[in-house]
Each structure stands twice: as structure tokens, then as C-alpha cells.
Amino acid sequence: MNAAAIKTLRYLSVGEIKEHLNGVEYIIMAAPAPDNFKETPIHFTLFLNTSDDLPREIQKAIFDKFLQEEGIKNAIEVMSQIMPVGFSQGLQETYMPMLLVKEEDMKNVPNMPMLVMDFLADSDNFSEAKEKSLTGWSYIYE
């Protein structure tokens, strides 16, 4: 089953991103994982509202606390690093964070460096991603 692509109407400028992230602690995004990952059916991306490369032990403590609070298990393929993140305005209520990995996107899409934790896992709290193959995101405020 293929989900419809999320339409982008425009990208936020760097100034708009800074204003938008004011008061945001982190953003969690959940999407369906590739089909061959049956034990870890959800692709999570955690966008921390910092561009500081926090020490590994602090990153691990944040990650572990997040897993516990969200009922997430079997985390694999964990990547944690400062990455460029853009934001798009679409038809959704909130701006969609976009992890930029292609060189072309990094040059063409206004972005901010953020500490990103990206991984595959399982959780009963994110059934939309797991059972309906939908992508969603939530903003957590300070």
C-alpha cells in the first residue's frame, strides 16, 4: 500500500524557522519503516531543538528517557548527529520537519542545524505509522 506524498506548498526561510522553533523542546516524527523490518515497523526521527553536539552520555540519556516515555522498544539502526533540517508548509496544521540528506537539498532548502536522532523501532503508541502506513509528527514545547 502506497501512502500519498505529503504536498509542500513552500519552505520556511531561516528567519521563519528560528521564530517557529522558539519554545520548542523537540519534534518527534513517526513514519512506516521499510517492509523488511518486521520487528521494527516504525521509522522514528527525533529533532532536538539544539545545534549543540551534546556529549554521547547526555545524548544516550535523552534517547533512553524518550524511549521509556513513548513506550518504544527494539530500537535499531540508531543515528545521532547534527544535521540540516528544513521545514515545509503543507496542508497540515503544523510545519513538517525535513531531514536534509541530499547535497542539493542542503543547498536549496533553507535549513537550521539540529541534533537529530533517527532510528527504527516498535511502539503501540504510534499505530498510525504502524498499521495505516501514515507519517505524522508532534511538537513538544518547553
Coordinates of C-alpha atoms in Angstrom, one line a residue:
M1 CA 0.0 0.0 0.0
N2 CA 1.5 3.3 -1.0
A3 CA 0.6 6.4 1.0
A4 CA 0.0 9.7 -0.8
A5 CA 3.0 12.0 -0.8
I6 CA 2.8 15.0 1.6
K7 CA 2.5 18.1 -0.5
T8 CA 4.8 21.0 0.1
L9 CA 3.4 24.5 -0.6
R10 CA 6.6 26.3 0.4
Y11 CA 9.7 26.1 2.6
L12 CA 10.2 28.3 5.6
S13 CA 13.1 30.8 5.5
V14 CA 15.8 30.6 8.1
G15 CA 14.3 33.5 10.0
E16 CA 10.8 31.8 10.0
I17 CA 12.4 28.6 11.2
K18 CA 14.1 30.4 14.1
E19 CA 10.8 32.0 15.0
H20 CA 8.9 28.8 14.6
L21 CA 11.2 26.8 16.9
N22 CA 11.0 29.4 19.7
G23 CA 9.8 27.4 22.7
V24 CA 10.0 24.0 21.0
E25 CA 11.9 21.4 23.0
Y26 CA 11.8 18.7 20.3
I27 CA 9.8 17.3 17.4
I28 CA 9.0 13.6 17.0
M29 CA 8.2 12.2 13.6
A30 CA 6.9 8.6 13.0
A31 CA 6.7 7.0 9.6
P32 CA 6.4 3.5 8.3
A33 CA 9.7 1.6 8.2
P34 CA 10.7 -0.4 5.1
D35 CA 8.8 -3.6 4.8
N36 CA 11.7 -5.9 5.5
F37 CA 12.0 -4.5 9.1
K38 CA 9.1 -6.5 10.7
E39 CA 10.3 -6.3 14.3
T40 CA 10.8 -2.5 14.0
P41 CA 7.9 -1.3 11.8
I42 CA 8.3 2.4 12.6
H43 CA 10.9 4.8 11.4
F44 CA 11.3 7.5 14.1
T45 CA 13.1 10.8 13.8
L46 CA 13.6 12.9 16.9
F47 CA 14.6 16.5 16.2
L48 CA 16.1 18.2 19.3
N49 CA 15.9 22.0 19.2
T50 CA 19.6 22.4 19.7
S51 CA 22.6 22.7 17.3
D52 CA 25.0 21.7 20.2
D53 CA 26.7 18.4 19.6
L54 CA 25.9 17.1 23.1
P55 CA 28.2 14.6 24.8
R56 CA 27.4 11.0 23.9
E57 CA 26.3 10.2 27.5
I58 CA 23.8 13.1 27.5
Q59 CA 22.5 12.0 24.1
K60 CA 22.1 8.5 25.4
A61 CA 20.3 9.7 28.5
I62 CA 17.9 11.8 26.3
F63 CA 17.4 8.9 24.0
D64 CA 16.7 6.4 26.8
K65 CA 14.3 8.7 28.5
F66 CA 12.4 9.3 25.2
L67 CA 12.1 5.5 24.5
Q68 CA 10.8 4.9 28.0
E69 CA 8.3 7.8 27.9
E70 CA 6.9 6.9 24.5
G71 CA 6.8 3.1 25.1
I72 CA 9.3 2.4 22.3
K73 CA 11.1 -0.9 22.1
N74 CA 13.6 -2.7 19.8
A75 CA 15.4 0.5 18.7
I76 CA 18.0 -0.4 16.0
E77 CA 19.9 1.5 13.3
V78 CA 20.3 4.4 15.6
M79 CA 22.0 7.6 14.2
S80 CA 22.5 10.6 16.3
Q81 CA 24.2 13.7 14.9
I82 CA 23.9 17.4 14.0
M83 CA 22.0 17.5 10.6
P84 CA 20.4 20.3 8.5
V85 CA 16.7 20.4 9.0
G86 CA 14.3 22.3 6.7
F87 CA 10.6 23.0 7.4
S88 CA 7.8 22.8 4.8
Q89 CA 4.3 24.3 4.9
G90 CA 1.7 22.0 3.5
L91 CA -2.0 21.3 4.2
Q92 CA -1.2 20.0 7.7
E93 CA -1.8 22.1 10.8
T94 CA 1.9 22.3 11.7
Y95 CA 5.1 22.7 9.6
M96 CA 6.7 19.4 8.7
P97 CA 10.3 19.0 9.7
M98 CA 12.5 17.6 6.9
L99 CA 15.9 15.9 7.5
L100 CA 18.0 17.1 4.6
V101 CA 20.5 14.4 3.4
K102 CA 21.0 15.2 -0.3
E103 CA 23.6 17.8 -1.1
E104 CA 21.2 19.5 -3.5
D105 CA 18.5 19.9 -0.8
M106 CA 21.0 21.2 1.7
K107 CA 21.9 24.0 -0.8
N108 CA 18.4 24.7 -2.0
V109 CA 16.2 24.3 1.1
P110 CA 16.6 26.9 3.9
N111 CA 17.6 25.0 7.0
M112 CA 18.9 25.0 10.6
P113 CA 21.3 22.6 12.1
M114 CA 19.6 20.5 14.7
L115 CA 20.6 17.4 16.8
V116 CA 18.7 14.6 15.1
M117 CA 18.2 11.0 16.4
D118 CA 17.0 8.7 13.7
F119 CA 16.2 5.0 14.2
L120 CA 13.8 2.1 13.6
A121 CA 11.8 0.7 16.5
D122 CA 8.4 -0.5 17.6
S123 CA 5.7 1.0 19.8
D124 CA 2.0 0.6 20.4
N125 CA 1.7 4.4 20.8
F126 CA 2.2 5.1 17.1
S127 CA -0.4 2.9 15.4
E128 CA -1.0 5.4 12.5
A129 CA 2.5 4.7 11.3
K130 CA 2.5 1.0 12.1
E131 CA -1.0 0.0 11.0
K132 CA -2.1 2.6 8.5
S133 CA 1.3 3.5 6.9
L134 CA 0.9 7.2 7.7
T135 CA 3.6 9.7 8.6
G136 CA 3.0 12.1 11.4
W137 CA 4.8 14.5 13.7
S138 CA 4.3 16.2 17.0
Y139 CA 5.8 19.3 18.6
I140 CA 6.8 19.1 22.2
Y141 CA 7.1 22.5 23.9
E142 CA 9.3 23.5 26.8

